[in-house]
Structures are given as structure tokens and as C-alpha cells.
PDB file of C-alpha atoms in Angstrom:
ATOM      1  CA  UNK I   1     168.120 148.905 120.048  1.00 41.00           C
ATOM      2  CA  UNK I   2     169.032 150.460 123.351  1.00 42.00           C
ATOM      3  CA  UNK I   3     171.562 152.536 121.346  1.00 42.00           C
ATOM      4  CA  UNK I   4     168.085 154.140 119.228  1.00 44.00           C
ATOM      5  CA  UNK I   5     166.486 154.989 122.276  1.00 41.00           C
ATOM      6  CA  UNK I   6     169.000 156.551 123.684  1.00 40.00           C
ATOM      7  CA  UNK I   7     169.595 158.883 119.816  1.00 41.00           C
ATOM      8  CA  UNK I   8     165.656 159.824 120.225  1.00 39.00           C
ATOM      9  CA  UNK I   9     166.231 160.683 123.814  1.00 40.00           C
ATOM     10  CA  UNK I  10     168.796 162.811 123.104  1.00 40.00           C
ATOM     11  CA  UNK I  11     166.868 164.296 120.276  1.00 38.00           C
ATOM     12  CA  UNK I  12     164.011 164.916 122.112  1.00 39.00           C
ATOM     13  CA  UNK I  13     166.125 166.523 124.929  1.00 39.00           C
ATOM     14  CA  UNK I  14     168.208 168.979 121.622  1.00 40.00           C
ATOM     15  CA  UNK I  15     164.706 170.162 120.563  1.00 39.00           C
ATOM     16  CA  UNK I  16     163.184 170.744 124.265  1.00 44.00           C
ATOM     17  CA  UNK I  17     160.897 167.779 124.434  1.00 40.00           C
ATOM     18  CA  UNK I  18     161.190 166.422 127.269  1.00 44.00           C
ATOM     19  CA  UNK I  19     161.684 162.351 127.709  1.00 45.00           C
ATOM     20  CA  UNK I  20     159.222 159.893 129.125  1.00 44.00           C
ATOM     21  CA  UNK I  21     159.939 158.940 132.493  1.00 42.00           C
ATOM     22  CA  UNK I  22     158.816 156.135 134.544  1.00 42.00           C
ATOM     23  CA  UNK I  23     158.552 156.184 138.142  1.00 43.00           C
ATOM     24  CA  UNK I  24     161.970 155.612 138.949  1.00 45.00           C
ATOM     25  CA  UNK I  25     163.371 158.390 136.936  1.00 46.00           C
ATOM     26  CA  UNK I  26     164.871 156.311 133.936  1.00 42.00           C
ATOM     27  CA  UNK I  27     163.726 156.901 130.623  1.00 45.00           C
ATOM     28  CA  UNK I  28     164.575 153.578 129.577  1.00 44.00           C
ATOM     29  CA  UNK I  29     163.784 151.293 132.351  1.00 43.00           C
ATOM     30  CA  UNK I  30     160.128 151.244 134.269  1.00 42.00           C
ATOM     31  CA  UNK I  31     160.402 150.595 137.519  1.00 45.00           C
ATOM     32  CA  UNK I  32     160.189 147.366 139.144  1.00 48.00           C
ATOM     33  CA  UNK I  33     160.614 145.946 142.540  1.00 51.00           C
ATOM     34  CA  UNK I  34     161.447 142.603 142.948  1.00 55.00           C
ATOM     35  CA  UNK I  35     159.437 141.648 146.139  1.00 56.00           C
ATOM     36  CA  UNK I  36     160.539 138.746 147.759  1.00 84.00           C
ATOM     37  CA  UNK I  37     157.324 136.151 147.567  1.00 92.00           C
ATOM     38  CA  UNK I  38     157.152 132.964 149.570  1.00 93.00           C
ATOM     39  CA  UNK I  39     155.311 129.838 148.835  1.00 93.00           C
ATOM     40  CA  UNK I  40     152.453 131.079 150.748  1.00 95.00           C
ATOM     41  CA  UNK I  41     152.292 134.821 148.727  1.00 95.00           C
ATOM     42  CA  UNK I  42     152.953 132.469 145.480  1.00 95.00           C
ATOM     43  CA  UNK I  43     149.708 130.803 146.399  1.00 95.00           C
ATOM     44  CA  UNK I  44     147.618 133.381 147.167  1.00 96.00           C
ATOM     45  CA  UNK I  45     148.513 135.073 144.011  1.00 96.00           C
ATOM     46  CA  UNK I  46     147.180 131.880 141.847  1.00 94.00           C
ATOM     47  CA  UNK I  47     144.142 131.470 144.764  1.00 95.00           C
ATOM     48  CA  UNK I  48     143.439 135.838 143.566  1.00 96.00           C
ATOM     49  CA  UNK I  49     144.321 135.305 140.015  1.00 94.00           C
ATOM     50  CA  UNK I  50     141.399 132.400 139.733  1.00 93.00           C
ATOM     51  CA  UNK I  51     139.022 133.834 141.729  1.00 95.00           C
ATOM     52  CA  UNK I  52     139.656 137.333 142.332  1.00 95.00           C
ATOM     53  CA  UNK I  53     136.421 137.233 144.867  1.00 96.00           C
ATOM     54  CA  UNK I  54     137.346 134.893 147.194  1.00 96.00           C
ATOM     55  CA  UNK I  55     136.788 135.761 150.680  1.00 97.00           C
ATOM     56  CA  UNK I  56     139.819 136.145 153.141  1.00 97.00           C
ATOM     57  CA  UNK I  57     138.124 133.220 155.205  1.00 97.00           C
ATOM     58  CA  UNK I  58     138.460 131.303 151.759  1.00 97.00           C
ATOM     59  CA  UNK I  59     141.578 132.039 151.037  1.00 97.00           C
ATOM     60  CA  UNK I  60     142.639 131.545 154.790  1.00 97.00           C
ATOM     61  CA  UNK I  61     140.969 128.170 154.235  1.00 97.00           C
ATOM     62  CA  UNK I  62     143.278 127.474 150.934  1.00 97.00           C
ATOM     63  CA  UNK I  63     146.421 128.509 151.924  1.00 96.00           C
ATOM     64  CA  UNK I  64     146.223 127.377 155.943  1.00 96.00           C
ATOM     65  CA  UNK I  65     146.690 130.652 157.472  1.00 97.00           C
ATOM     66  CA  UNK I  66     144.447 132.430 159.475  1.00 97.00           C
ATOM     67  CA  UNK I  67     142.158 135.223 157.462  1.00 97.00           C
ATOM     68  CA  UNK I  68     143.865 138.419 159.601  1.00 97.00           C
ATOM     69  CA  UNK I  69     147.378 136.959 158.546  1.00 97.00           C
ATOM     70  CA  UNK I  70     145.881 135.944 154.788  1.00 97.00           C
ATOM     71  CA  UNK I  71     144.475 140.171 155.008  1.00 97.00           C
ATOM     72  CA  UNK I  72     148.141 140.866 155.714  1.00 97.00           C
ATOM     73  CA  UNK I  73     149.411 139.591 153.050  1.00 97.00           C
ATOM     74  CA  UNK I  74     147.198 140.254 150.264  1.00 97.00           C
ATOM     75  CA  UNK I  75     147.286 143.722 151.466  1.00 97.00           C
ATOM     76  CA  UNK I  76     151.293 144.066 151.436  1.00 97.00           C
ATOM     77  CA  UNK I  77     150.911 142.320 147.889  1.00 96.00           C
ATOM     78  CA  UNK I  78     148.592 145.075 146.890  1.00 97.00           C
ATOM     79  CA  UNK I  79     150.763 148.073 148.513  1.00 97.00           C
ATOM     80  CA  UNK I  80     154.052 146.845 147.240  1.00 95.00           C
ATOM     81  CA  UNK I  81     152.305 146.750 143.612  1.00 95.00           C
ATOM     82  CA  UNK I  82     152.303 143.035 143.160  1.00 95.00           C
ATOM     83  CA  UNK I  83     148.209 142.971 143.273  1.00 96.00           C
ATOM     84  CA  UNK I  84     147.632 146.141 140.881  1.00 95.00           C
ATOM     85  CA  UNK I  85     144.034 145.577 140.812  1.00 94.00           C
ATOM     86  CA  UNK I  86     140.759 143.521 139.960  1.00 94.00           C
ATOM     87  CA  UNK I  87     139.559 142.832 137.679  1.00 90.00           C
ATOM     88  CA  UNK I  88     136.765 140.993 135.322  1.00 90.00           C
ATOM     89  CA  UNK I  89     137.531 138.925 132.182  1.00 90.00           C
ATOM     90  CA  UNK I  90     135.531 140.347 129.630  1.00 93.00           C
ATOM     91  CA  UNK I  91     135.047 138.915 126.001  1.00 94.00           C
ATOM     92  CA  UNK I  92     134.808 141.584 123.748  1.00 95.00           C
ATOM     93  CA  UNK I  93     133.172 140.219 121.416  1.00 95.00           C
ATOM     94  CA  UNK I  94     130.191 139.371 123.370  1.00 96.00           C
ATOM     95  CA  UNK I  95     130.324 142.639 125.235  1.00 97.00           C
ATOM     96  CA  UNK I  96     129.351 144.048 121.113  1.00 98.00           C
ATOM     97  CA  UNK I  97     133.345 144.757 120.130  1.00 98.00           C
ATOM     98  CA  UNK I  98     134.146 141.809 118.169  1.00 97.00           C
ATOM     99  CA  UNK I  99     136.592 143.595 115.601  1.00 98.00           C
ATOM    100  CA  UNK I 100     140.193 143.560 117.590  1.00 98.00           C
ATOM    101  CA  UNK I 101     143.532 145.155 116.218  1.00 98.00           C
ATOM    102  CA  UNK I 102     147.191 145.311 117.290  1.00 98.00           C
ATOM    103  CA  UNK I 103     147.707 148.829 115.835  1.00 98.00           C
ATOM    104  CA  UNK I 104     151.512 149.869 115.775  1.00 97.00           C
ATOM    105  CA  UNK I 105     152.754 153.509 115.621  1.00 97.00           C
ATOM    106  CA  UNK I 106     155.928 154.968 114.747  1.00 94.00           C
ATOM    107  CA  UNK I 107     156.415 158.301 116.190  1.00 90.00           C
ATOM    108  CA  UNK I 108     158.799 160.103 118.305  1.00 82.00           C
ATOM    109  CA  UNK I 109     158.528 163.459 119.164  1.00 86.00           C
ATOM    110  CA  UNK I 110     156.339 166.140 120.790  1.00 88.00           C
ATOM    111  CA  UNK I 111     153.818 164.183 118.296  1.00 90.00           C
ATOM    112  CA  UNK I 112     154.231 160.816 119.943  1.00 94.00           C
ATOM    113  CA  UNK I 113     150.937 159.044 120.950  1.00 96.00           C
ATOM    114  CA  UNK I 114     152.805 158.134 124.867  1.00 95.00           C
ATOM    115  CA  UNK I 115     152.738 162.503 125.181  1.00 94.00           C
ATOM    116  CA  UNK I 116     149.265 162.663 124.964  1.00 95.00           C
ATOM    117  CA  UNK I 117     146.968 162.253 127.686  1.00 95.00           C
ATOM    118  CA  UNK I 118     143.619 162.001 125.429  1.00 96.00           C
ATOM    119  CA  UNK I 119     144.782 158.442 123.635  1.00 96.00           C
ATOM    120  CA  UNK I 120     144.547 156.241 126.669  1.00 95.00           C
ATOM    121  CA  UNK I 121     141.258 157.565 127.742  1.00 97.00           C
ATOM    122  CA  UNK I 122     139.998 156.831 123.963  1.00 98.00           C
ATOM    123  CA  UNK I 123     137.543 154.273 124.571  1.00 97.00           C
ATOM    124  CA  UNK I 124     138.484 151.948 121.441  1.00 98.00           C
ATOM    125  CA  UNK I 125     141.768 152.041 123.167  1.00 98.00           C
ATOM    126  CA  UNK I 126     141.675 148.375 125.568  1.00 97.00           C
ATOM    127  CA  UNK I 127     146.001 148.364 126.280  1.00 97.00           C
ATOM    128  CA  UNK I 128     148.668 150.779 125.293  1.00 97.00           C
ATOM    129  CA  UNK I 129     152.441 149.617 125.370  1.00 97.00           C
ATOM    130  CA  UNK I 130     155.184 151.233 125.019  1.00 96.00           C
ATOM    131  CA  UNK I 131     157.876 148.827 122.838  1.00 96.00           C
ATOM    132  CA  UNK I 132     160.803 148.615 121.157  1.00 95.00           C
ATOM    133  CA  UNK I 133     161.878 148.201 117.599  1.00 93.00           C
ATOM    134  CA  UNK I 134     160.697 150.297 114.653  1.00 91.00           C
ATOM    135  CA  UNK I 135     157.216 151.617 116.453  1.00 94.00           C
ATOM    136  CA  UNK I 136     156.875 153.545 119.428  1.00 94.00           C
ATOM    137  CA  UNK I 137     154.064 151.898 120.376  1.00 97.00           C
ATOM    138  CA  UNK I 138     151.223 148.954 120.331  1.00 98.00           C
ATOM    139  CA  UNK I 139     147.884 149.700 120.600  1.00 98.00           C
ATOM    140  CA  UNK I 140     145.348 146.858 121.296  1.00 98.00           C
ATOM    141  CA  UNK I 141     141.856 148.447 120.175  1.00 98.00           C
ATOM    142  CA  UNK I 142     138.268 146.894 120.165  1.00 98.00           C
ATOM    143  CA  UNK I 143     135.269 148.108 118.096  1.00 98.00           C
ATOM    144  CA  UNK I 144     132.334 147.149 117.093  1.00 98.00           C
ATOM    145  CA  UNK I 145     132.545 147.642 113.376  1.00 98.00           C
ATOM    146  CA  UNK I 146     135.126 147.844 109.910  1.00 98.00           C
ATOM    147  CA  UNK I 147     134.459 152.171 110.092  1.00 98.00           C
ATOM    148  CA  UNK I 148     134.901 152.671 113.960  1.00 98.00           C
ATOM    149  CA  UNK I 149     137.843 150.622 113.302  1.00 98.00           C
ATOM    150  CA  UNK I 150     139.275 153.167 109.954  1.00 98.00           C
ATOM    151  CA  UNK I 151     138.262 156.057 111.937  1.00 98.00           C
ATOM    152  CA  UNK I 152     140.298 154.928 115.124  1.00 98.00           C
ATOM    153  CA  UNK I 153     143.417 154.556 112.258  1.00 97.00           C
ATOM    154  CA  UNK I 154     142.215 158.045 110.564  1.00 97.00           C
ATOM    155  CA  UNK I 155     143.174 159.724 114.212  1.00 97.00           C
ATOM    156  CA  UNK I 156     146.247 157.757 114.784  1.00 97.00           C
ATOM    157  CA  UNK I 157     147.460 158.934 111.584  1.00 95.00           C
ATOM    158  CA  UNK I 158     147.786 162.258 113.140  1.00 94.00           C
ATOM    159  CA  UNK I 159     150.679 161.075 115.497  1.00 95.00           C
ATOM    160  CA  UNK I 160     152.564 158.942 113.113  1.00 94.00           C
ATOM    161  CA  UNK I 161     152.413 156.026 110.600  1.00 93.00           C
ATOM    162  CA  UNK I 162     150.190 153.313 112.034  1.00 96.00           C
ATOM    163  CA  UNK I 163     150.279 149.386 110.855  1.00 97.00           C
ATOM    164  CA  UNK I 164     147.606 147.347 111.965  1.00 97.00           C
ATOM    165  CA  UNK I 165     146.749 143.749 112.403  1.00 98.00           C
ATOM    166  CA  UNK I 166     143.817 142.212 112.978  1.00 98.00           C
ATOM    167  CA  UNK I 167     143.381 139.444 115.604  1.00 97.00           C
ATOM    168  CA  UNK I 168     141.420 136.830 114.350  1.00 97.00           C
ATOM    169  CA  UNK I 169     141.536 134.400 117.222  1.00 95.00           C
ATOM    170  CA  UNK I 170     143.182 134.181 120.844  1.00 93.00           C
ATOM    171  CA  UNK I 171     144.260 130.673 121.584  1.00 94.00           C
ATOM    172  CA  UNK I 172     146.041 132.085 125.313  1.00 92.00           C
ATOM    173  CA  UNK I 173     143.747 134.940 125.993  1.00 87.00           C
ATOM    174  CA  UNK I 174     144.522 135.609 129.314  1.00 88.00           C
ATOM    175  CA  UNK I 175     147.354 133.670 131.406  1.00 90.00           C
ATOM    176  CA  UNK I 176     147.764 133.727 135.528  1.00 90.00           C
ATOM    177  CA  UNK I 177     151.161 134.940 136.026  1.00 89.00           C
ATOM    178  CA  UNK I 178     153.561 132.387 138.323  1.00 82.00           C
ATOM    179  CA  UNK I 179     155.518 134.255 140.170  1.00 77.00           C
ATOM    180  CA  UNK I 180     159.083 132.247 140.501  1.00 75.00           C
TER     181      UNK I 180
END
């Protein structure tokens, strides 16, 4: 599959589109920096991940350091990228979006969904991956009804042949990560 990506790269580059680049200059390959996490970061990262607004005193209080040291940490975890953020755990459904899709796309191109900076900021539009295989892309999207849902697929249709499918349930909804 590398092999394709590499073709469409080089296509894109013939025709003067230019390829999309992740932070560390590869087309292919997003960046990522292995930071080296101890027991103690490993723990604070399940502490964070379970209760994202726990105190430093807490946390200094779970993980026996003191809270300045435990405000070290976290804070090196958040500048080196491991901690990207905060967040709530919403249910969609109850929040009035209970129709959920996996909406696939295949286009390349100076058409390609990825190009333009309008899709992510649609608000149907919950995650946006960029994959590998036949589609360019994988759209999870939450509305709150069957024609919010056809018109999100009517505009998608504009970059490229889209293939839903619906989620019907979520046994693993949301996971903690484990960091080995």
C-alpha cells in the first residue's frame, strides 16, 4: 500500500498539487516522538485519563510525589505532546446527535477532503482520519436526523465517492491508552 501512496504523491507532485505534510516533513509518516515515560508518568497518565480534573495535590497524593514535582511532570507530558488536551466524554446521543456514521471517501487530488480547510470545521464532522487502503479518508459524523445525515453525504460527494456505515452500537467507546 505504501507503494500507492507513494504513485499519488508523485501524481500530485506531476500536476502541481502539492503533498500533505505532517510536522516532520514526511508525507507518509506523522510525526511521533517516542518520550521516554517512567512508572510514575505511566501513572499519572491513567490518574489524567480517569479523572482529567484531579487536582495536582490529588494526583501528588496518588502517585507519592510532591504536587510541584507531580506539576512538572504533567506539564513536560503536555509540552512534549503526550497530554494533547482535555477533554469531556460526551454521548452524542444524549447531547440530541444520536444518528452516527463512519463515512469513507476516496479522493486524491486538489479535490481531496484532507486539502480543504472548511471540512474539519463542519460541525457534523466529530473525527477526521487520514487512512490507508482504497479511501483517503474516514469521517466519523454525528447528526441529529436521516436528512442532516444525506445532506452531510450530498456535500461529500463533491470531493469524491463516499461509503458510509452506520454505527449502531459502541461496545469500547472510549479506551485509556497504556502507555508501555
Amino acid at each position: 500500500m505504501v507503494d500507492g501512496h507513494h504513485n499519488r504523491l508523485r501524481s500530485c507532485r506531476s500536476r502541481g498539487v502539492p503533498p500533505i505534510r505532517f510536522t516532520n516533513g514526511n508525507p507518509l509518516i506523522p510525526t511521533t516522538r517516542e518520550a521516554a515515560l517512567d512508572a510514575v508518568d505511566r501513572r499519572l497518565l491513567a490518574e489524567l485519563q480517569a479523572d482529567a480534573r484531579l487536582s495536582y495535590n490529588e494526583l501528588s497524593r496518588r502517585v507519592s510525589l510532591s504536587a510541584p514535582a507531580v506539576a512538572e511532570r504533567v506539564r513536560r507530558l503536555e509540552s512534549e505532546g503526550v497530554i494533547s488536551g482535555y477533554h469531556a466524554h460526551v454521548d452524542l446521543a444524549r447531547a440530541g446527535l444520536p444518528i452516527t456514521a463512519l463515512v469513507q471517501i476516496q479522493c486524491y487530488g486538489p479535490r481531496c477532503v484532507l486539502r480543504d480547510p472548511e471540512v474539519p470545521t463542519w460541525p457534523e464532522v466529530v473525527q477526521l482520519h487520514r487512512v490507508t487502503g482504497g479511501a483517503c479518508c474516514v469521517l466519523l459524523v454525528a447528526v441529529s436526523t436521516m436528512a442532516e445525515f444525506e445532506a452531510v453525504c450530498d456535500r461529500l460527494g463533491g470531493y469524491g465517492q463516499p461509503s458510509s456505515s452506520m454505527i449502531l452500537s459502541s461496545p469500547v467507546p472510549w479506551r485509556p491508552v497504556v502507555p508501555h
